[in-house]
Amino acid sequence: MALSLYDVSIPVFTRGLGQLGHILEKGLAHAQATGIDPSQLVNARLAPDMFTLAGQVQSASDAAKFGVARIAGLTAPSFPDDETTYAQLQARVAKTLDYLGTVDRASFDGAEAREVTMKVRGNELKFSAQSYLLHFALPNFFFHVTTAYDLLRHNGAPLGKMDFLGRS
Amino acid sequence: MALSLYDVSIPVFTRGLGQLGHILEKGLAHAQATGIDPSQLVNARLAPDMFTLAGQVQSASDAAKFGVARIAGLTAPSFPDDETTYAQLQARVAKTLDYLGTVDRASFDGAEAREVTMKVRGNELKFSAQSYLLHFALPNFFFHVTTAYDLLRHNGAPLGKMDFLGRS
């Protein structure tokens, strides 16, 4: 059975966001157990010019919702990137999952023929929908989920690889 | 046009490994420009119980070669994980790319019907080939490429997102 762009996007983003929520939860439990102020984690970075944990979660959310919307020819909901607390980050993950839940297989009809154009740092990039998903949206999504994990690990959260991958 | 498991694996791993080689190269240039001993980077970690940069590169290589081999029903070459220098890490990336180059589209005939069984920390996991690729091999691969990037960024290497994603 061949795969559709739906198969390679919605279930993958959905699972990844679920794991991101789980990772955030374990990070919060770690803060509470060790007396770290959770807002210190929300604002943690791995390098001075990298995004904070909040930025990583916002970017993972954007990669998923714009990824899906661009391929399916929809308009993604706009989220203002104003999360400053741990609870707000979890809400951001939840509302991104809610959005993905509204996009069904039929929304992807004809998506294979779609062209995706986007501006990245002033350059216009053109992709086929397939190439956009495989070489931009998915790697970018996993980049931000992984960096959220790495940030929390670097700050002592007791996470393991299965917290990232999820159980089958 | 529907996608095959070939489309969602070989080109994605190939591009990701190419970017990993590029990221390593920029990390080495950074070490040389700032007087950091490259072996310090090879052994750097983001947390005491996380893999070193060497471990991240070995794991990205394994995720790609085992990922492809398990789906295509092939035996992946065995690499002994004995890299201790920057040049050896680059060679590891190159020989993983060489292996991927030997696996053609025809090797994936019938892969959709294959079941993948693997042991992870004592538990036996069973997947369809599709589910293994989308929910285990690909996320795991991007996890290790991203963590290599994050490690080098944390150690001051001047990397940007396009070094990870690659140019279209």
PDB file of N, CA and C in Angstrom, chain A residues 14-90:
ATOM      1  N   THR A  14       1.017  14.634  14.890  1.00  0.00           N
ATOM      2  CA  THR A  14       0.156  14.389  16.052  1.00  0.00           C
ATOM      3  C   THR A  14       0.919  13.628  17.135  1.00  0.00           C
ATOM      4  N   ARG A  15       1.608  12.579  16.723  1.00  0.00           N
ATOM      5  CA  ARG A  15       2.377  11.825  17.706  1.00  0.00           C
ATOM      6  C   ARG A  15       3.498  12.677  18.310  1.00  0.00           C
ATOM      7  N   GLY A  16       4.194  13.420  17.458  1.00  0.00           N
ATOM      8  CA  GLY A  16       5.308  14.235  17.936  1.00  0.00           C
ATOM      9  C   GLY A  16       4.857  15.312  18.923  1.00  0.00           C
ATOM     10  N   LEU A  17       3.715  15.928  18.643  1.00  0.00           N
ATOM     11  CA  LEU A  17       3.205  16.946  19.575  1.00  0.00           C
ATOM     12  C   LEU A  17       2.755  16.302  20.887  1.00  0.00           C
ATOM     13  N   GLY A  18       2.186  15.115  20.801  1.00  0.00           N
ATOM     14  CA  GLY A  18       1.826  14.386  22.021  1.00  0.00           C
ATOM     15  C   GLY A  18       3.062  14.121  22.871  1.00  0.00           C
ATOM     16  N   GLN A  19       4.152  13.742  22.214  1.00  0.00           N
ATOM     17  CA  GLN A  19       5.393  13.484  22.964  1.00  0.00           C
ATOM     18  C   GLN A  19       5.961  14.796  23.513  1.00  0.00           C
ATOM     19  N   LEU A  20       5.821  15.882  22.751  1.00  0.00           N
ATOM     20  CA  LEU A  20       6.301  17.176  23.244  1.00  0.00           C
ATOM     21  C   LEU A  20       5.553  17.565  24.518  1.00  0.00           C
ATOM     22  N   GLY A  21       4.242  17.354  24.522  1.00  0.00           N
ATOM     23  CA  GLY A  21       3.457  17.626  25.732  1.00  0.00           C
ATOM     24  C   GLY A  21       3.938  16.786  26.902  1.00  0.00           C
ATOM     25  N   HIS A  22       4.224  15.533  26.624  1.00  0.00           N
ATOM     26  CA  HIS A  22       4.717  14.609  27.654  1.00  0.00           C
ATOM     27  C   HIS A  22       6.095  15.045  28.185  1.00  0.00           C
ATOM     28  N   ILE A  23       6.954  15.469  27.279  1.00  0.00           N
ATOM     29  CA  ILE A  23       8.299  15.942  27.655  1.00  0.00           C
ATOM     30  C   ILE A  23       8.186  17.196  28.537  1.00  0.00           C
ATOM     31  N   LEU A  24       7.293  18.114  28.139  1.00  0.00           N
ATOM     32  CA  LEU A  24       7.093  19.338  28.936  1.00  0.00           C
ATOM     33  C   LEU A  24       6.605  18.980  30.346  1.00  0.00           C
ATOM     34  N   GLU A  25       5.703  18.019  30.399  1.00  0.00           N
ATOM     35  CA  GLU A  25       5.151  17.585  31.687  1.00  0.00           C
ATOM     36  C   GLU A  25       6.259  17.037  32.592  1.00  0.00           C
ATOM     37  N   LYS A  26       7.144  16.207  32.035  1.00  0.00           N
ATOM     38  CA  LYS A  26       8.233  15.671  32.843  1.00  0.00           C
ATOM     39  C   LYS A  26       9.213  16.782  33.241  1.00  0.00           C
ATOM     40  N   GLY A  27       9.375  17.770  32.383  1.00  0.00           N
ATOM     41  CA  GLY A  27      10.240  18.909  32.717  1.00  0.00           C
ATOM     42  C   GLY A  27       9.667  19.696  33.891  1.00  0.00           C
ATOM     43  N   LEU A  28       8.350  19.876  33.896  1.00  0.00           N
ATOM     44  CA  LEU A  28       7.692  20.605  34.987  1.00  0.00           C
ATOM     45  C   LEU A  28       7.797  19.812  36.297  1.00  0.00           C
ATOM     46  N   ALA A  29       7.574  18.500  36.194  1.00  0.00           N
ATOM     47  CA  ALA A  29       7.684  17.658  37.393  1.00  0.00           C
ATOM     48  C   ALA A  29       9.100  17.753  37.963  1.00  0.00           C
ATOM     49  N   HIS A  30      10.083  17.809  37.096  1.00  0.00           N
ATOM     50  CA  HIS A  30      11.478  17.944  37.519  1.00  0.00           C
ATOM     51  C   HIS A  30      11.695  19.273  38.244  1.00  0.00           C
ATOM     52  N   ALA A  31      11.131  20.348  37.679  1.00  0.00           N
ATOM     53  CA  ALA A  31      11.264  21.661  38.311  1.00  0.00           C
ATOM     54  C   ALA A  31      10.631  21.633  39.703  1.00  0.00           C
ATOM     55  N   GLN A  32       9.438  21.068  39.773  1.00  0.00           N
ATOM     56  CA  GLN A  32       8.725  21.024  41.059  1.00  0.00           C
ATOM     57  C   GLN A  32       9.471  20.170  42.073  1.00  0.00           C
ATOM     58  N   ALA A  33      10.073  19.080  41.620  1.00  0.00           N
ATOM     59  CA  ALA A  33      10.770  18.173  42.542  1.00  0.00           C
ATOM     60  C   ALA A  33      12.080  18.758  43.042  1.00  0.00           C
ATOM     61  N   THR A  34      12.685  19.661  42.256  1.00  0.00           N
ATOM     62  CA  THR A  34      14.011  20.150  42.621  1.00  0.00           C
ATOM     63  C   THR A  34      14.008  21.620  43.012  1.00  0.00           C
ATOM     64  N   GLY A  35      12.818  22.254  42.967  1.00  0.00           N
ATOM     65  CA  GLY A  35      12.731  23.647  43.391  1.00  0.00           C
ATOM     66  C   GLY A  35      13.185  24.659  42.359  1.00  0.00           C
ATOM     67  N   ILE A  36      13.358  24.200  41.085  1.00  0.00           N
ATOM     68  CA  ILE A  36      13.662  25.157  40.010  1.00  0.00           C
ATOM     69  C   ILE A  36      12.373  25.926  39.687  1.00  0.00           C
ATOM     70  N   ASP A  37      12.476  27.237  39.501  1.00  0.00           N
ATOM     71  CA  ASP A  37      11.323  28.028  39.066  1.00  0.00           C
ATOM     72  C   ASP A  37      10.984  27.611  37.623  1.00  0.00           C
ATOM     73  N   PRO A  38       9.765  27.131  37.369  1.00  0.00           N
ATOM     74  CA  PRO A  38       9.416  26.701  36.001  1.00  0.00           C
ATOM     75  C   PRO A  38       9.661  27.782  34.951  1.00  0.00           C
ATOM     76  N   SER A  39       9.529  29.063  35.354  1.00  0.00           N
ATOM     77  CA  SER A  39       9.729  30.118  34.350  1.00  0.00           C
ATOM     78  C   SER A  39      11.201  30.202  33.927  1.00  0.00           C
ATOM     79  N   GLN A  40      12.076  29.697  34.781  1.00  0.00           N
ATOM     80  CA  GLN A  40      13.497  29.624  34.398  1.00  0.00           C
ATOM     81  C   GLN A  40      13.662  28.634  33.233  1.00  0.00           C
ATOM     82  N   LEU A  41      12.906  27.542  33.283  1.00  0.00           N
ATOM     83  CA  LEU A  41      12.958  26.569  32.179  1.00  0.00           C
ATOM     84  C   LEU A  41      12.322  27.145  30.911  1.00  0.00           C
ATOM     85  N   VAL A  42      11.202  27.849  31.073  1.00  0.00           N
ATOM     86  CA  VAL A  42      10.511  28.426  29.910  1.00  0.00           C
ATOM     87  C   VAL A  42      11.454  29.357  29.139  1.00  0.00           C
ATOM     88  N   ASN A  43      12.353  30.017  29.879  1.00  0.00           N
ATOM     89  CA  ASN A  43      13.260  30.974  29.255  1.00  0.00           C
ATOM     90  C   ASN A  43      14.672  30.452  29.020  1.00  0.00           C
ATOM     91  N   ALA A  44      14.876  29.139  29.245  1.00  0.00           N
ATOM     92  CA  ALA A  44      16.213  28.565  29.053  1.00  0.00           C
ATOM     93  C   ALA A  44      16.550  28.443  27.568  1.00  0.00           C
ATOM     94  N   ARG A  45      17.839  28.557  27.266  1.00  0.00           N
ATOM     95  CA  ARG A  45      18.354  28.429  25.896  1.00  0.00           C
ATOM     96  C   ARG A  45      19.619  27.572  25.927  1.00  0.00           C
ATOM     97  N   LEU A  46      19.953  26.960  24.808  1.00  0.00           N
ATOM     98  CA  LEU A  46      21.208  26.206  24.716  1.00  0.00           C
ATOM     99  C   LEU A  46      22.366  27.075  24.237  1.00  0.00           C
ATOM    100  N   ALA A  47      22.054  28.209  23.654  1.00  0.00           N
ATOM    101  CA  ALA A  47      23.078  29.164  23.194  1.00  0.00           C
ATOM    102  C   ALA A  47      22.396  30.528  23.221  1.00  0.00           C
ATOM    103  N   PRO A  48      23.159  31.598  23.450  1.00  0.00           N
ATOM    104  CA  PRO A  48      22.540  32.916  23.631  1.00  0.00           C
ATOM    105  C   PRO A  48      21.674  33.347  22.450  1.00  0.00           C
ATOM    106  N   ASP A  49      22.009  32.891  21.236  1.00  0.00           N
ATOM    107  CA  ASP A  49      21.218  33.300  20.072  1.00  0.00           C
ATOM    108  C   ASP A  49      20.340  32.166  19.544  1.00  0.00           C
ATOM    109  N   MET A  50      20.014  31.221  20.419  1.00  0.00           N
ATOM    110  CA  MET A  50      19.003  30.229  20.052  1.00  0.00           C
ATOM    111  C   MET A  50      17.692  30.602  20.741  1.00  0.00           C
ATOM    112  N   PHE A  51      16.590  30.005  20.259  1.00  0.00           N
ATOM    113  CA  PHE A  51      15.295  30.236  20.896  1.00  0.00           C
ATOM    114  C   PHE A  51      15.276  29.641  22.304  1.00  0.00           C
ATOM    115  N   THR A  52      14.439  30.236  23.147  1.00  0.00           N
ATOM    116  CA  THR A  52      14.153  29.672  24.471  1.00  0.00           C
ATOM    117  C   THR A  52      13.293  28.416  24.313  1.00  0.00           C
ATOM    118  N   LEU A  53      13.037  27.761  25.441  1.00  0.00           N
ATOM    119  CA  LEU A  53      12.101  26.629  25.412  1.00  0.00           C
ATOM    120  C   LEU A  53      10.756  27.084  24.845  1.00  0.00           C
ATOM    121  N   ALA A  54      10.278  28.246  25.262  1.00  0.00           N
ATOM    122  CA  ALA A  54       9.014  28.770  24.715  1.00  0.00           C
ATOM    123  C   ALA A  54       9.095  28.876  23.193  1.00  0.00           C
ATOM    124  N   GLY A  55      10.195  29.418  22.693  1.00  0.00           N
ATOM    125  CA  GLY A  55      10.369  29.549  21.241  1.00  0.00           C
ATOM    126  C   GLY A  55      10.410  28.202  20.534  1.00  0.00           C
ATOM    127  N   GLN A  56      11.005  27.209  21.178  1.00  0.00           N
ATOM    128  CA  GLN A  56      11.060  25.872  20.560  1.00  0.00           C
ATOM    129  C   GLN A  56       9.652  25.276  20.450  1.00  0.00           C
ATOM    130  N   VAL A  57       8.857  25.451  21.500  1.00  0.00           N
ATOM    131  CA  VAL A  57       7.492  24.906  21.478  1.00  0.00           C
ATOM    132  C   VAL A  57       6.643  25.647  20.440  1.00  0.00           C
ATOM    133  N   GLN A  58       6.772  26.973  20.409  1.00  0.00           N
ATOM    134  CA  GLN A  58       6.041  27.767  19.403  1.00  0.00           C
ATOM    135  C   GLN A  58       6.453  27.346  17.984  1.00  0.00           C
ATOM    136  N   SER A  59       7.745  27.128  17.792  1.00  0.00           N
ATOM    137  CA  SER A  59       8.228  26.759  16.454  1.00  0.00           C
ATOM    138  C   SER A  59       7.785  25.353  16.058  1.00  0.00           C
ATOM    139  N   ALA A  60       7.747  24.427  17.016  1.00  0.00           N
ATOM    140  CA  ALA A  60       7.257  23.070  16.715  1.00  0.00           C
ATOM    141  C   ALA A  60       5.782  23.143  16.329  1.00  0.00           C
ATOM    142  N   SER A  61       5.027  23.954  17.073  1.00  0.00           N
ATOM    143  CA  SER A  61       3.607  24.149  16.769  1.00  0.00           C
ATOM    144  C   SER A  61       3.435  24.731  15.368  1.00  0.00           C
ATOM    145  N   ASP A  62       4.215  25.751  15.052  1.00  0.00           N
ATOM    146  CA  ASP A  62       4.135  26.373  13.724  1.00  0.00           C
ATOM    147  C   ASP A  62       4.522  25.393  12.621  1.00  0.00           C
ATOM    148  N   ALA A  63       5.594  24.637  12.852  1.00  0.00           N
ATOM    149  CA  ALA A  63       6.033  23.685  11.820  1.00  0.00           C
ATOM    150  C   ALA A  63       4.913  22.706  11.509  1.00  0.00           C
ATOM    151  N   ALA A  64       4.199  22.260  12.547  1.00  0.00           N
ATOM    152  CA  ALA A  64       3.117  21.295  12.336  1.00  0.00           C
ATOM    153  C   ALA A  64       1.909  21.946  11.657  1.00  0.00           C
ATOM    154  N   LYS A  65       1.461  23.097  12.200  1.00  0.00           N
ATOM    155  CA  LYS A  65       0.205  23.655  11.650  1.00  0.00           C
ATOM    156  C   LYS A  65       0.403  24.269  10.270  1.00  0.00           C
ATOM    157  N   PHE A  66       1.528  24.960  10.072  1.00  0.00           N
ATOM    158  CA  PHE A  66       1.765  25.493   8.728  1.00  0.00           C
ATOM    159  C   PHE A  66       2.109  24.368   7.754  1.00  0.00           C
ATOM    160  N   GLY A  67       2.828  23.366   8.257  1.00  0.00           N
ATOM    161  CA  GLY A  67       3.164  22.225   7.400  1.00  0.00           C
ATOM    162  C   GLY A  67       1.901  21.620   6.811  1.00  0.00           C
ATOM    163  N   VAL A  68       0.974  21.303   7.675  1.00  0.00           N
ATOM    164  CA  VAL A  68      -0.271  20.687   7.237  1.00  0.00           C
ATOM    165  C   VAL A  68      -1.079  21.644   6.358  1.00  0.00           C
ATOM    166  N   ALA A  69      -1.212  22.888   6.782  1.00  0.00           N
ATOM    167  CA  ALA A  69      -2.053  23.838   6.047  1.00  0.00           C
ATOM    168  C   ALA A  69      -1.493  24.096   4.646  1.00  0.00           C
ATOM    169  N   ARG A  70      -0.180  24.258   4.542  1.00  0.00           N
ATOM    170  CA  ARG A  70       0.393  24.530   3.211  1.00  0.00           C
ATOM    171  C   ARG A  70       0.181  23.359   2.264  1.00  0.00           C
ATOM    172  N   ILE A  71       0.296  22.148   2.769  1.00  0.00           N
ATOM    173  CA  ILE A  71       0.141  20.978   1.899  1.00  0.00           C
ATOM    174  C   ILE A  71      -1.314  20.782   1.508  1.00  0.00           C
ATOM    175  N   ALA A  72      -2.208  21.005   2.467  1.00  0.00           N
ATOM    176  CA  ALA A  72      -3.629  20.753   2.204  1.00  0.00           C
ATOM    177  C   ALA A  72      -4.333  21.969   1.598  1.00  0.00           C
ATOM    178  N   GLY A  73      -3.623  23.079   1.429  1.00  0.00           N
ATOM    179  CA  GLY A  73      -4.232  24.268   0.839  1.00  0.00           C
ATOM    180  C   GLY A  73      -5.227  24.943   1.768  1.00  0.00           C
ATOM    181  N   LEU A  74      -4.968  24.890   3.059  1.00  0.00           N
ATOM    182  CA  LEU A  74      -5.844  25.491   4.067  1.00  0.00           C
ATOM    183  C   LEU A  74      -5.157  26.708   4.673  1.00  0.00           C
ATOM    184  N   THR A  75      -5.882  27.446   5.494  1.00  0.00           N
ATOM    185  CA  THR A  75      -5.275  28.535   6.253  1.00  0.00           C
ATOM    186  C   THR A  75      -5.137  28.080   7.701  1.00  0.00           C
ATOM    187  N   ALA A  76      -3.924  28.053   8.200  1.00  0.00           N
ATOM    188  CA  ALA A  76      -3.705  27.612   9.581  1.00  0.00           C
ATOM    189  C   ALA A  76      -4.187  28.690  10.544  1.00  0.00           C
ATOM    190  N   PRO A  77      -4.651  28.306  11.719  1.00  0.00           N
ATOM    191  CA  PRO A  77      -5.017  29.305  12.727  1.00  0.00           C
ATOM    192  C   PRO A  77      -3.778  30.089  13.142  1.00  0.00           C
ATOM    193  N   SER A  78      -4.002  31.348  13.490  1.00  0.00           N
ATOM    194  CA  SER A  78      -2.872  32.187  13.899  1.00  0.00           C
ATOM    195  C   SER A  78      -2.754  32.159  15.419  1.00  0.00           C
ATOM    196  N   PHE A  79      -1.596  31.826  15.915  1.00  0.00           N
ATOM    197  CA  PHE A  79      -1.336  31.834  17.358  1.00  0.00           C
ATOM    198  C   PHE A  79      -0.284  32.916  17.600  1.00  0.00           C
ATOM    199  N   PRO A  80      -0.513  33.819  18.561  1.00  0.00           N
ATOM    200  CA  PRO A  80       0.329  35.022  18.665  1.00  0.00           C
ATOM    201  C   PRO A  80       1.716  34.852  19.313  1.00  0.00           C
ATOM    202  N   ASP A  81       2.128  33.647  19.646  1.00  0.00           N
ATOM    203  CA  ASP A  81       3.455  33.432  20.253  1.00  0.00           C
ATOM    204  C   ASP A  81       3.647  34.277  21.508  1.00  0.00           C
ATOM    205  N   ASP A  82       2.623  34.303  22.351  1.00  0.00           N
ATOM    206  CA  ASP A  82       2.726  35.130  23.565  1.00  0.00           C
ATOM    207  C   ASP A  82       2.803  34.275  24.835  1.00  0.00           C
ATOM    208  N   GLU A  83       3.141  32.986  24.680  1.00  0.00           N
ATOM    209  CA  GLU A  83       3.201  32.104  25.843  1.00  0.00           C
ATOM    210  C   GLU A  83       4.407  32.470  26.723  1.00  0.00           C
ATOM    211  N   THR A  84       4.150  32.689  27.993  1.00  0.00           N
ATOM    212  CA  THR A  84       5.252  33.013  28.918  1.00  0.00           C
ATOM    213  C   THR A  84       5.283  32.070  30.121  1.00  0.00           C
ATOM    214  N   THR A  85       4.292  31.191  30.242  1.00  0.00           N
ATOM    215  CA  THR A  85       4.292  30.259  31.369  1.00  0.00           C
ATOM    216  C   THR A  85       4.237  28.822  30.846  1.00  0.00           C
ATOM    217  N   TYR A  86       4.601  27.948  31.741  1.00  0.00           N
ATOM    218  CA  TYR A  86       4.588  26.530  31.422  1.00  0.00           C
ATOM    219  C   TYR A  86       3.181  26.070  31.005  1.00  0.00           C
ATOM    220  N   ALA A  87       2.154  26.532  31.744  1.00  0.00           N
ATOM    221  CA  ALA A  87       0.772  26.130  31.435  1.00  0.00           C
ATOM    222  C   ALA A  87       0.368  26.628  30.043  1.00  0.00           C
ATOM    223  N   GLN A  88       0.831  27.818  29.693  1.00  0.00           N
ATOM    224  CA  GLN A  88       0.510  28.346  28.365  1.00  0.00           C
ATOM    225  C   GLN A  88       1.189  27.534  27.255  1.00  0.00           C
ATOM    226  N   LEU A  89       2.388  27.049  27.535  1.00  0.00           N
ATOM    227  CA  LEU A  89       3.063  26.211  26.525  1.00  0.00           C
ATOM    228  C   LEU A  89       2.290  24.911  26.311  1.00  0.00           C
ATOM    229  N   GLN A  90       1.815  24.330  27.410  1.00  0.00           N
ATOM    230  CA  GLN A  90       1.016  23.104  27.265  1.00  0.00           C
ATOM    231  C   GLN A  90      -0.272  23.403  26.495  1.00  0.00           C
TER     232      GLN A  90
END
